[in-house]
PDB file of C-alpha atoms in Angstrom:
ATOM      1  CA  MET L   1      91.855 120.905 123.248  1.00  0.00           C
ATOM      2  CA  PRO L   2      95.617 120.412 123.478  1.00  0.00           C
ATOM      3  CA  LEU L   3      97.704 116.650 122.339  1.00  0.00           C
ATOM      4  CA  ARG L   4      99.264 115.812 125.117  1.00  0.00           C
ATOM      5  CA  TRP L   5     100.367 112.422 123.893  1.00  0.00           C
ATOM      6  CA  SER L   6     104.142 111.980 122.321  1.00  0.00           C
ATOM      7  CA  ALA L   7     104.460 108.300 122.398  1.00  0.00           C
ATOM      8  CA  ARG L   8     104.705 108.251 118.812  1.00  0.00           C
ATOM      9  CA  ASP L   9     106.609 111.745 118.366  1.00  0.00           C
ATOM     10  CA  PHE L  10     103.727 113.324 116.836  1.00  0.00           C
ATOM     11  CA  PRO L  11     104.846 116.777 115.051  1.00  0.00           C
ATOM     12  CA  LEU L  12     102.643 119.775 116.974  1.00  0.00           C
ATOM     13  CA  THR L  13     101.015 122.181 114.577  1.00  0.00           C
ATOM     14  CA  ARG L  14      98.874 125.736 114.825  1.00  0.00           C
ATOM     15  CA  CYS L  15      95.275 125.317 115.440  1.00  0.00           C
ATOM     16  CA  GLY L  16      92.723 128.116 113.904  1.00  0.00           C
ATOM     17  CA  CYS L  17      92.394 128.782 117.312  1.00  0.00           C
ATOM     18  CA  GLY L  18      95.951 129.839 117.889  1.00  0.00           C
ATOM     19  CA  GLN L  19      96.755 126.940 120.194  1.00  0.00           C
ATOM     20  CA  LEU L  20      99.327 123.979 119.022  1.00  0.00           C
ATOM     21  CA  GLY L  21      98.536 120.966 119.211  1.00  0.00           C
ATOM     22  CA  CYS L  22      95.018 120.471 119.242  1.00  0.00           C
ATOM     23  CA  ILE L  23      93.751 117.349 118.429  1.00  0.00           C
ATOM     24  CA  GLU L  24      91.348 118.389 116.443  1.00  0.00           C
ATOM     25  CA  ASN L  25      93.646 119.123 113.754  1.00  0.00           C
ATOM     26  CA  TYR L  26      94.616 115.124 114.094  1.00  0.00           C
ATOM     27  CA  LEU L  27      91.452 113.592 114.724  1.00  0.00           C
ATOM     28  CA  SER L  28      90.185 114.713 111.167  1.00  0.00           C
ATOM     29  CA  GLY L  29      89.776 113.618 107.067  1.00  0.00           C
ATOM     30  CA  ARG L  30      92.905 116.338 106.654  1.00  0.00           C
ATOM     31  CA  GLY L  31      94.654 115.171 109.809  1.00  0.00           C
ATOM     32  CA  PHE L  32      94.933 112.209 108.537  1.00  0.00           C
ATOM     33  CA  ALA L  33      96.507 112.739 105.636  1.00  0.00           C
ATOM     34  CA  TRP L  34      98.879 115.761 107.496  1.00  0.00           C
ATOM     35  CA  LEU L  35     100.225 112.833 109.421  1.00  0.00           C
ATOM     36  CA  TYR L  36     100.338 110.681 107.089  1.00  0.00           C
ATOM     37  CA  ASN L  37     102.710 112.946 104.637  1.00  0.00           C
ATOM     38  CA  HIS L  38     104.724 114.023 108.008  1.00  0.00           C
ATOM     39  CA  PHE L  39     105.862 110.334 108.155  1.00  0.00           C
ATOM     40  CA  TYR L  40     106.246 109.109 104.374  1.00  0.00           C
ATOM     41  CA  GLN L  41     107.316 112.583 103.240  1.00  0.00           C
ATOM     42  CA  GLN L  42     104.275 111.536 100.303  1.00  0.00           C
ATOM     43  CA  SER L  43     101.225 113.726  99.994  1.00  0.00           C
ATOM     44  CA  LEU L  44      98.358 112.057  99.638  1.00  0.00           C
ATOM     45  CA  THR L  45      94.343 112.852 100.548  1.00  0.00           C
ATOM     46  CA  SER L  46      93.066 110.287 103.071  1.00  0.00           C
ATOM     47  CA  PRO L  47      90.765 108.464 100.420  1.00  0.00           C
ATOM     48  CA  GLU L  48      94.085 107.761  98.912  1.00  0.00           C
ATOM     49  CA  ILE L  49      95.327 106.187 102.203  1.00  0.00           C
ATOM     50  CA  VAL L  50      92.123 104.149 102.766  1.00  0.00           C
ATOM     51  CA  ALA L  51      92.280 103.022  98.952  1.00  0.00           C
ATOM     52  CA  LEU L  52      96.170 101.874  99.718  1.00  0.00           C
ATOM     53  CA  TRP L  53      95.368 100.392 103.184  1.00  0.00           C
ATOM     54  CA  GLU L  54      93.027  98.468 101.565  1.00  0.00           C
ATOM     55  CA  GLN L  55      95.150  96.707  98.907  1.00  0.00           C
ATOM     56  CA  GLY L  56      97.588  95.876 101.860  1.00  0.00           C
ATOM     57  CA  ASP L  57      99.862  98.904 101.854  1.00  0.00           C
ATOM     58  CA  SER L  58     102.201  98.557 105.013  1.00  0.00           C
ATOM     59  CA  ASN L  59     102.636 102.259 105.268  1.00  0.00           C
ATOM     60  CA  ALA L  60      98.762 102.315 104.791  1.00  0.00           C
ATOM     61  CA  ARG L  61      98.436  99.863 107.502  1.00  0.00           C
ATOM     62  CA  GLU L  62     101.209 101.324 109.648  1.00  0.00           C
ATOM     63  CA  HIS L  63      99.953 105.246 109.792  1.00  0.00           C
ATOM     64  CA  VAL L  64      96.034 103.510 110.161  1.00  0.00           C
ATOM     65  CA  GLU L  65      97.652 101.714 113.450  1.00  0.00           C
ATOM     66  CA  ARG L  66      99.235 104.880 115.038  1.00  0.00           C
ATOM     67  CA  TYR L  67      95.656 106.859 113.644  1.00  0.00           C
ATOM     68  CA  LEU L  68      93.737 104.852 115.778  1.00  0.00           C
ATOM     69  CA  ASP L  69      96.048 104.574 118.647  1.00  0.00           C
ATOM     70  CA  LEU L  70      96.359 108.415 118.811  1.00  0.00           C
ATOM     71  CA  LEU L  71      92.151 108.321 118.352  1.00  0.00           C
ATOM     72  CA  ALA L  72      91.984 106.405 121.365  1.00  0.00           C
ATOM     73  CA  VAL L  73      94.184 108.185 123.699  1.00  0.00           C
ATOM     74  CA  CYS L  74      92.066 111.175 122.931  1.00  0.00           C
ATOM     75  CA  LEU L  75      88.764 109.431 123.177  1.00  0.00           C
ATOM     76  CA  GLY L  76      89.320 107.984 126.347  1.00  0.00           C
ATOM     77  CA  ASN L  77      90.078 110.746 128.235  1.00  0.00           C
ATOM     78  CA  ILE L  78      86.820 112.714 126.730  1.00  0.00           C
ATOM     79  CA  LEU L  79      85.549 109.184 127.402  1.00  0.00           C
ATOM     80  CA  THR L  80      86.577 109.047 131.037  1.00  0.00           C
ATOM     81  CA  ILE L  81      84.990 112.234 131.930  1.00  0.00           C
ATOM     82  CA  VAL L  82      81.635 112.335 129.632  1.00  0.00           C
ATOM     83  CA  ASP L  83      80.904 108.301 130.152  1.00  0.00           C
ATOM     84  CA  PRO L  84      78.315 108.449 127.645  1.00  0.00           C
ATOM     85  CA  ASP L  85      76.620 104.880 126.613  1.00  0.00           C
ATOM     86  CA  LEU L  86      77.023 105.886 122.926  1.00  0.00           C
ATOM     87  CA  LEU L  87      79.816 107.386 120.564  1.00  0.00           C
ATOM     88  CA  VAL L  88      78.742 108.241 117.547  1.00  0.00           C
ATOM     89  CA  LEU L  89      81.765 109.118 114.689  1.00  0.00           C
ATOM     90  CA  GLY L  90      81.161 111.510 111.697  1.00  0.00           C
ATOM     91  CA  GLY L  91      83.025 112.885 109.336  1.00  0.00           C
ATOM     92  CA  GLY L  92      84.448 112.182 106.293  1.00  0.00           C
ATOM     93  CA  LEU L  93      86.823 108.800 108.112  1.00  0.00           C
ATOM     94  CA  SER L  94      83.323 107.753 109.448  1.00  0.00           C
ATOM     95  CA  ASN L  95      83.303 106.793 106.162  1.00  0.00           C
ATOM     96  CA  PHE L  96      86.397 104.332 106.262  1.00  0.00           C
ATOM     97  CA  SER L  97      84.739 101.137 108.461  1.00  0.00           C
ATOM     98  CA  ALA L  98      88.102 100.247 109.890  1.00  0.00           C
ATOM     99  CA  ILE L  99      88.262 103.377 112.332  1.00  0.00           C
ATOM    100  CA  ALA L 100      85.061 102.267 114.347  1.00  0.00           C
ATOM    101  CA  ASP L 101      86.235  98.759 114.291  1.00  0.00           C
ATOM    102  CA  GLY L 102      89.853  99.279 115.522  1.00  0.00           C
ATOM    103  CA  LEU L 103      88.627 102.095 117.784  1.00  0.00           C
ATOM    104  CA  ALA L 104      86.611  99.466 119.140  1.00  0.00           C
ATOM    105  CA  HIS L 105      89.490  97.495 120.116  1.00  0.00           C
ATOM    106  CA  ARG L 106      92.082  99.899 121.529  1.00  0.00           C
ATOM    107  CA  LEU L 107      89.362 101.309 123.826  1.00  0.00           C
ATOM    108  CA  PRO L 108      89.340 100.127 126.869  1.00  0.00           C
ATOM    109  CA  ARG L 109      93.091 100.027 127.493  1.00  0.00           C
ATOM    110  CA  HIS L 110      92.370 104.326 127.614  1.00  0.00           C
ATOM    111  CA  LEU L 111      89.344 103.878 129.833  1.00  0.00           C
ATOM    112  CA  LEU L 112      89.459 103.344 133.786  1.00  0.00           C
ATOM    113  CA  PRO L 113      89.264  99.430 134.794  1.00  0.00           C
ATOM    114  CA  VAL L 114      86.173  99.827 136.418  1.00  0.00           C
ATOM    115  CA  ALA L 115      83.938 101.851 132.708  1.00  0.00           C
ATOM    116  CA  ARG L 116      82.655  99.943 130.016  1.00  0.00           C
ATOM    117  CA  PRO L 117      83.169 101.693 126.507  1.00  0.00           C
ATOM    118  CA  PRO L 118      80.342 102.933 124.745  1.00  0.00           C
ATOM    119  CA  ARG L 119      78.689 101.312 122.103  1.00  0.00           C
ATOM    120  CA  ILE L 120      80.226 102.799 118.932  1.00  0.00           C
ATOM    121  CA  GLU L 121      78.380 103.612 115.388  1.00  0.00           C
ATOM    122  CA  ARG L 122      79.330 105.335 112.754  1.00  0.00           C
ATOM    123  CA  ALA L 123      77.005 108.737 111.878  1.00  0.00           C
ATOM    124  CA  ARG L 124      73.676 107.456 109.929  1.00  0.00           C
ATOM    125  CA  HIS L 125      74.439 110.307 107.271  1.00  0.00           C
ATOM    126  CA  GLY L 126      78.104 109.307 106.914  1.00  0.00           C
ATOM    127  CA  ASP L 127      79.536 113.072 106.257  1.00  0.00           C
ATOM    128  CA  ALA L 128      77.109 114.825 105.169  1.00  0.00           C
ATOM    129  CA  GLY L 129      75.442 115.050 108.475  1.00  0.00           C
ATOM    130  CA  GLY L 130      76.265 118.895 108.566  1.00  0.00           C
ATOM    131  CA  MET L 131      74.935 119.867 105.412  1.00  0.00           C
ATOM    132  CA  ARG L 132      71.598 117.727 106.411  1.00  0.00           C
ATOM    133  CA  GLY L 133      71.900 119.766 109.571  1.00  0.00           C
ATOM    134  CA  ALA L 134      72.468 122.810 108.223  1.00  0.00           C
ATOM    135  CA  ALA L 135      69.256 122.412 105.150  1.00  0.00           C
ATOM    136  CA  PHE L 136      66.691 121.042 107.796  1.00  0.00           C
ATOM    137  CA  LEU L 137      67.759 124.603 109.931  1.00  0.00           C
ATOM    138  CA  HIS L 138      67.111 126.426 106.728  1.00  0.00           C
ATOM    139  CA  LEU L 139      63.619 124.780 106.613  1.00  0.00           C
ATOM    140  CA  THR L 140      62.830 125.119 110.519  1.00  0.00           C
ATOM    141  CA  ASN L 141      63.430 128.955 109.527  1.00  0.00           C
TER     142      ASN L 141
END
């Protein structure tokens, strides 16, 4: 799904699907770290950026705010079409509680005025959900 938001001058990068600027490249732990490197010329992992955020680092704080804005815009577009009652955040960044908390405050600005934002929950098994699902499939075959 292509990124259509340029208010913060996000760089476009080539996706594995061949398209340019797919949101999947940005809304992952790897994308979170890649964007940090782009804006601050410092190559850190997502957990390292989160640790800096927890210590009150100004670059990390600014980065999380920028990331949350991007996430809210992208999810707002999807949620306007799908209109679910529940949004489950998974993957490695779902372990970072500030993502779910910050998203809940930003999301309403990116929905239709009559829309109600869905309940936002972190995945029960965090970033291990995919592995658990694969193991379960193996057990059932």
